[in-house]
Coordinates of C-alpha atoms and ligand atoms in Angstrom, one line a residue:
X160 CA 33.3 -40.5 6.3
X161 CA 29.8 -40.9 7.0
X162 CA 29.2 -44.8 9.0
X163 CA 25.8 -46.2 7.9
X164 CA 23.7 -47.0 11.3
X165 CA 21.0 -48.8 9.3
X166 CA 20.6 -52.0 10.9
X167 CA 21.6 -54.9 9.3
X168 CA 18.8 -57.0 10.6
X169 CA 15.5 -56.3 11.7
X170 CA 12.5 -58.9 12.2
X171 CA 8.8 -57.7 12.6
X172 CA 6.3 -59.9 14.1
X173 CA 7.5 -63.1 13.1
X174 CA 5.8 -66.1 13.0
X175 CA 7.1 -69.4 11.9
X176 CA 4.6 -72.9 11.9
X177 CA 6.0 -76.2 11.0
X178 CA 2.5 -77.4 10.7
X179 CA 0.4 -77.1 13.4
X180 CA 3.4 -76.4 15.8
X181 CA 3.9 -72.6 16.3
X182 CA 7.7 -72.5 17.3
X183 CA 8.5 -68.5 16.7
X184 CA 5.4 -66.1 18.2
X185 CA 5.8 -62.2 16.9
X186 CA 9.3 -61.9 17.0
X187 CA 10.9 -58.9 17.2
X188 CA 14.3 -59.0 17.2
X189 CA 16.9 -55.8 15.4
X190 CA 20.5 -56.7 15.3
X191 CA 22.2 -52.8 15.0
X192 CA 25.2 -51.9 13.0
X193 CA 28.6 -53.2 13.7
X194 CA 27.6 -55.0 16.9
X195 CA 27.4 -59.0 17.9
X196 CA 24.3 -59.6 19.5
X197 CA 23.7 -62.9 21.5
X198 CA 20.9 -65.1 20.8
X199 CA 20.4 -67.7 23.8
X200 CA 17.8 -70.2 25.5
X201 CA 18.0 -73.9 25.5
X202 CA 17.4 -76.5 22.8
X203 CA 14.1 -76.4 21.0
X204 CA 13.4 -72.5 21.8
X205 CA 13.5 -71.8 18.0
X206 CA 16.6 -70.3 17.8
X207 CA 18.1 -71.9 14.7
X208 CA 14.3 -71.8 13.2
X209 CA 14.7 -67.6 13.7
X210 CA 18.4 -67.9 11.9
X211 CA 17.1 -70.0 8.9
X212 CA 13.7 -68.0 8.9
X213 CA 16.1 -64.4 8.4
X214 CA 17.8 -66.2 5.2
X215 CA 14.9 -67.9 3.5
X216 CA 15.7 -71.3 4.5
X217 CA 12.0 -71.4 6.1
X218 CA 9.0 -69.1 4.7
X219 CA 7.5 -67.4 8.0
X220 CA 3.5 -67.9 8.6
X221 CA 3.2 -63.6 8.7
X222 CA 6.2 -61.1 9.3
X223 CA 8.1 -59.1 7.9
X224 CA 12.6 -59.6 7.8
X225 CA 14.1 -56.6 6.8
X226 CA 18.0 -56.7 5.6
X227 CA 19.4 -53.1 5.9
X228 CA 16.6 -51.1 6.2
X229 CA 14.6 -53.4 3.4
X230 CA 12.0 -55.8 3.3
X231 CA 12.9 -59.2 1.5
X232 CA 9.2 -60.2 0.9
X233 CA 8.7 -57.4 -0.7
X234 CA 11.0 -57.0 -3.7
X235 CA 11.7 -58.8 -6.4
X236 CA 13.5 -62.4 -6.5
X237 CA 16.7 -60.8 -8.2
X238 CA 17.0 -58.3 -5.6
X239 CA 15.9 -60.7 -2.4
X240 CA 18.7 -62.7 -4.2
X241 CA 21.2 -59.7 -3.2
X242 CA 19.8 -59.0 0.0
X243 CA 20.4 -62.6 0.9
X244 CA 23.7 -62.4 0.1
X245 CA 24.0 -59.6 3.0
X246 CA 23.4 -62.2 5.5
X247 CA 25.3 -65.1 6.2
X248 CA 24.4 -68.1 7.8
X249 CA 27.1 -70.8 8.9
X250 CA 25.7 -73.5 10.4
X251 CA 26.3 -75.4 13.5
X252 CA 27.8 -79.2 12.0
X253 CA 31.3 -78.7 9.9
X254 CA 31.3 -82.1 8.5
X255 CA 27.9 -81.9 6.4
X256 CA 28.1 -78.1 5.1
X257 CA 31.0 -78.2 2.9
X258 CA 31.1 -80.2 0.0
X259 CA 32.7 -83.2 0.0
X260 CA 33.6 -83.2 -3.7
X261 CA 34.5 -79.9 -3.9
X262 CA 38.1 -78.1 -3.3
X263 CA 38.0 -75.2 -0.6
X264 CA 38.7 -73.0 -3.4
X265 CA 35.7 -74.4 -5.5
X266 CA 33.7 -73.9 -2.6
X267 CA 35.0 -70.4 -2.0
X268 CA 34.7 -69.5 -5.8
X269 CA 31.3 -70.8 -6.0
X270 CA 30.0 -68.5 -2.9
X271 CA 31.3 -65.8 -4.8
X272 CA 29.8 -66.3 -8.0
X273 CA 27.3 -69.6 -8.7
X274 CA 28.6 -68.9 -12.6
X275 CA 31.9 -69.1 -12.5
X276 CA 32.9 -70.9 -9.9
X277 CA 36.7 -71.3 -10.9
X278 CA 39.2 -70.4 -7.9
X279 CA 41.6 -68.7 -10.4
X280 CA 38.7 -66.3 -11.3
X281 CA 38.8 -65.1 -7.4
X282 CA 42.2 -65.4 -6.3
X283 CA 42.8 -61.8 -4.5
X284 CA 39.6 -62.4 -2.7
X285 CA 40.5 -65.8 -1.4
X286 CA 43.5 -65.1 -0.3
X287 CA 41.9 -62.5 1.6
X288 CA 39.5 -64.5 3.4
X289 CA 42.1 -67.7 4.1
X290 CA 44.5 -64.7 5.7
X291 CA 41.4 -63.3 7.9
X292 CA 40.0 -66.4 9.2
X293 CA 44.2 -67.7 9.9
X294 CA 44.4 -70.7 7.3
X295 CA 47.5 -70.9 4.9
X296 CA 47.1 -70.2 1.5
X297 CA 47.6 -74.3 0.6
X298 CA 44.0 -74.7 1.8
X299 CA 42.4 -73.8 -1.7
X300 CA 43.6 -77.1 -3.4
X301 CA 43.0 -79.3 -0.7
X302 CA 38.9 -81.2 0.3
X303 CA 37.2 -80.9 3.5
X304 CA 38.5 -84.6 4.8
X305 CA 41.8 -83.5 4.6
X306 CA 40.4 -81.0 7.4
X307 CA 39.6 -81.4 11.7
X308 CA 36.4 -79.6 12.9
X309 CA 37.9 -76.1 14.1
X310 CA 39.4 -76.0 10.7
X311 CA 36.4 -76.7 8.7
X312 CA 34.5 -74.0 10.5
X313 CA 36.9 -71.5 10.0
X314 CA 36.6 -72.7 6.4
X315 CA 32.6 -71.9 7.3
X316 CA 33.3 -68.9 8.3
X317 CA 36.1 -67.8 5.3
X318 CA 33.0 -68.8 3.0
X319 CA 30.6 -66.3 4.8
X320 CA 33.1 -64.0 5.0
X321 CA 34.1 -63.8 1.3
X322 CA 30.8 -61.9 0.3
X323 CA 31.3 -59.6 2.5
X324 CA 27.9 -59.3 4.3
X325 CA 26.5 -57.2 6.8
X326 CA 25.7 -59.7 8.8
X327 CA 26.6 -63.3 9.7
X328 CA 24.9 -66.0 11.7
X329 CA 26.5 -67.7 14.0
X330 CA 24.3 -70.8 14.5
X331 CA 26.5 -72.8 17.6
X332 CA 29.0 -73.3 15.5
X333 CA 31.7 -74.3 18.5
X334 CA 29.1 -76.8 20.2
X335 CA 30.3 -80.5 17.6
X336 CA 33.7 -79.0 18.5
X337 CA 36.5 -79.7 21.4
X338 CA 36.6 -77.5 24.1
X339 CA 40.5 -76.2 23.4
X340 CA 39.3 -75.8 19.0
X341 CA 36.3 -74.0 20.6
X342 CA 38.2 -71.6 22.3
X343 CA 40.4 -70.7 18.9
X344 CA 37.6 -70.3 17.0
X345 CA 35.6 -67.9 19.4
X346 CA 39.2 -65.6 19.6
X347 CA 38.9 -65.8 15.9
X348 CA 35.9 -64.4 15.6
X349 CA 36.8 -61.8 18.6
X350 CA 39.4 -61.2 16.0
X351 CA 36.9 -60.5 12.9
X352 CA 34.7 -58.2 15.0
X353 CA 37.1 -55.9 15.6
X354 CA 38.4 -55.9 12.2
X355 CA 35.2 -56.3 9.2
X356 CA 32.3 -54.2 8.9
X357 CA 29.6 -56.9 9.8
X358 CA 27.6 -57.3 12.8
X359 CA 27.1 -61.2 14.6
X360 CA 24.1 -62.7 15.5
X361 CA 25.8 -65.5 17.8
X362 CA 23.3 -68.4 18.5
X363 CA 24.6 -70.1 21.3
X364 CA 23.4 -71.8 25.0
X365 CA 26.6 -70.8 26.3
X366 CA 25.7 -67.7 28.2
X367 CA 29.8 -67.3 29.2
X368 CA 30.4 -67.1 26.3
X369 CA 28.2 -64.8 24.5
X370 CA 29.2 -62.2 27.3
X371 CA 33.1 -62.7 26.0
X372 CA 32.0 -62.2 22.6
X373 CA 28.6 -60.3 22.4
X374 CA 27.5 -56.6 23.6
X375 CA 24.0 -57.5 23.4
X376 CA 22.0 -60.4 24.3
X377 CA 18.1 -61.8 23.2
X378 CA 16.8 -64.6 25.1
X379 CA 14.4 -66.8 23.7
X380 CA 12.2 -68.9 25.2
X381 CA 9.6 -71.3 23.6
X382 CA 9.6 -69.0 20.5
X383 CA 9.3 -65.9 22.3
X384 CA 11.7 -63.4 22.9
X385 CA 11.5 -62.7 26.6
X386 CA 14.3 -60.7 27.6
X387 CA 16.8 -58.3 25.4
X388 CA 19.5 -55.8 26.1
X389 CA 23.0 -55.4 27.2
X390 CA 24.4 -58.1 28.3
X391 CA 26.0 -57.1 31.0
X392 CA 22.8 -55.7 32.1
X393 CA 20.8 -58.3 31.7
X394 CA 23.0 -61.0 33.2
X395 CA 23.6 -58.7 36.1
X396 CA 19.8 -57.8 36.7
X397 CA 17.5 -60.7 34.6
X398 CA 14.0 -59.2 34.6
X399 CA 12.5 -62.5 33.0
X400 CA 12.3 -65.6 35.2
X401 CA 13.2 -67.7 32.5
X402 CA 16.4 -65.7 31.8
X403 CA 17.1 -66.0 35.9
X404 CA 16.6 -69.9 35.2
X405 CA 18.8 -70.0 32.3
X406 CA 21.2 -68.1 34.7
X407 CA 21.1 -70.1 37.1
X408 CA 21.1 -73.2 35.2
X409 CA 24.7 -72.1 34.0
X410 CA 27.1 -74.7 35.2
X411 CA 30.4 -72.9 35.7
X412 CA 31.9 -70.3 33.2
X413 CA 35.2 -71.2 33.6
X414 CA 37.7 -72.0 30.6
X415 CA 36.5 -69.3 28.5
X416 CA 37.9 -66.2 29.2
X417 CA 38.9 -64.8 25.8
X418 CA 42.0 -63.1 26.5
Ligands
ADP100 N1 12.2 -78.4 9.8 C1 11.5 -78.6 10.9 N2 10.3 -79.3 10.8 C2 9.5 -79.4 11.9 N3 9.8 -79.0 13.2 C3 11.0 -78.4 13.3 C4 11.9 -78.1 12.2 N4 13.0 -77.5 12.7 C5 12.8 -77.3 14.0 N5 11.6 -77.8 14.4 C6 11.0 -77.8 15.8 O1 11.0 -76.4 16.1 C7 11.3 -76.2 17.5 C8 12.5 -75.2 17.5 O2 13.7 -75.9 17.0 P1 15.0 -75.1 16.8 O3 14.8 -73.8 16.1 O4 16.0 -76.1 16.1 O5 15.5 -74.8 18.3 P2 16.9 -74.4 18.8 O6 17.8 -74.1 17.7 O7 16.7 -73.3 19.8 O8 17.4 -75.7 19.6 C9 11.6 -77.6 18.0 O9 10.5 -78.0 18.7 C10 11.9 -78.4 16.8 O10 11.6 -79.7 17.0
MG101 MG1 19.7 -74.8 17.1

C-alpha cells in the first residue's frame, strides 16, 4: 500500500482585509499528512480568520489555498465544491452551529448529501460516525436541546467526520465548554487521530494543550506567522519573542494531561 504524503493543506501568501484592516499578512502555513498541527496566539491574531479563509467562508485579498496538492481559486465551482468538502471546519460555539429544527440525523444526512438529506438514505455511515465520536445510536432521532455542550460538539465533530475529509479544523472548540467536558472531548479527538486518515489543524490559546494533542505548532501573531515547528521544539527553545511571551504568559498547565 502506497500512503499519499500530499499535504492536505497548504496556504501561499495569504492575505485577508476586512476593509481597510489587514488581519492575515503572507501566510504561509502547510498542514502535512496525517499529523495535528497546533495553531496558537491570543485573541484577535487572525486565527479563526486563517480557518474560515482555508474553507471559503472569507475571500482572501491575494493568495493562493491549496487542498491536497490543488489550488481552490483555480478550478471550477463544481470541483472547489469537492475540495471543500476535504476540509472541515467545526466551529468554536455548539449552541448556534447545529440546527435547531433539525434531527441529528437530518443534520448528519444533509452533510452528506444537500439532496437527499433523509437519515434512512445514510444509515451505515451514521452509525459509523455516532460509534467514532462515542454517542449511542438513539442520537439520530433526537434535536440539539435535548443535548449539553460536550455533546453537541462531539455531534460537530460526527458531522465533520461523516465526509470523511482530509482535514478538519478545529476552531477552540473546548473554550464555551467545562473544564472536566473539555477534557473528554480533547481524549476524543486523541482518540480519532490515531484512528482516521485526516490530519488537525487545532486552533487553540491553550498551549498545554496543543502539546497533548499536536506534533506541530504555528504561532500567530497579529496576522503573521512568527514561529513554526515541532512542538516540543519550539516550546522548549522559542526563537520568537512573542512565542517566549505567549510562553510565559501560560498560567499553569496543570489538569490536562491526556492520559
Ligand atoms: N467578519 C469580520 N469583519 C471584520 N473584522 C473581523 C471579522 N472577523 C474578524 N475580524 C477582526 O480580525 C481580527 C482577527 O480576528 P480572529 O481571526 O477572530 O482572531 P482569533 O481567532 O485569533 O481570536 C480581529 O481584529 C477581529 O476583530
Ligand atoms: Mg478565534
Amino acid at each position: 500500500m502506497t500512503v499519499d504524503t500530499t499535504p492536505p493543506l497548504e496556504t501561499r501568501g495569504l492575505h485577508v482585509s476586512f476593509g481597510h484592516a489587514a488581519v492575515l499578512r503572507d501566510v504561509n502555513l502547510t498542514v502535512p499528512a496525517h499529523t495535528a498541527v497546533g495553531l496558537v496566539g491570543e485573541s484577535g491574531s487572525g486565527k479563526s480568520t486563517l480557518g474560515k479563509t482555508v474553507v471559503g467562508i472569507h475571500r482572501p485579498r491575494t493568495g493562493q489555498v491549496l487542498v491536497h496538492g490543488e489550488d481552490v481559486f483555480s478550478v471550477g465551482k463544481r470541483r472547489r465544491a469537492a475540495m471543500r468538502r476535504q476540509v472541515q471546519y467545526i466551529p468554536q460555539d455548539p449552541y448556534s452551529s447545529l440546527s435547531p429544527r433539525r434531527t441529528i440525523g437530518q443534520t448528519l444526512a444533509e452533510a452528506l448529501d444537500p439532496r437527499r438529506a433523509d437519515p434512512a438514505d445514510h444509515e451505515e455511515a451514521i452509525a459509523r460516525v455516532l460509534e467514532q465520536v462515542r454517542l449511542d445510536a438513539s442520537t439520530t432521532a433526537k434535536y440539539p436541546h435535548q443535548f449539553s455542550g460536550g455533546q453537541r460538539q462531539r455531534i460537530a465533530i460526527a458531522r465533520a467526520l461523516i465526509l470523511r475529509p482530509r482535514l478538519m479544523i478545529a476552531d477552540e472548540i473546548t473554550s464555551a465548554l467545562d473544564v472536566s467536558v473539555q477534557a473528554e472531548i480533547l481524549t476524543l479527538l486523541r482518540s480519532l487521530e490515531a484512528t482516521i486518515e485526516a490530519s488537525l489543524l487545532f486552533i487553540s490559546h491553550n498551549l498545554a494543550v496543543v502539546q497533548a494533542l499536536c506534533e506541530y505548532v504555528v504561532v500567530m501573531h497579529q496576522g503573521v506567522i512568527v514561529e513554526q515547528g515541532r512542538v516540543d521544539d519550539v516550546y522548549r527553545d522559542p526563537q520568537h519573542d512573542y512565542t517566549r511571551r505567549l510562553l510565559a504568559s501560560v498560567p499553569g498547565s496543570e489538569g490536562f494531561s491526556l492520559d
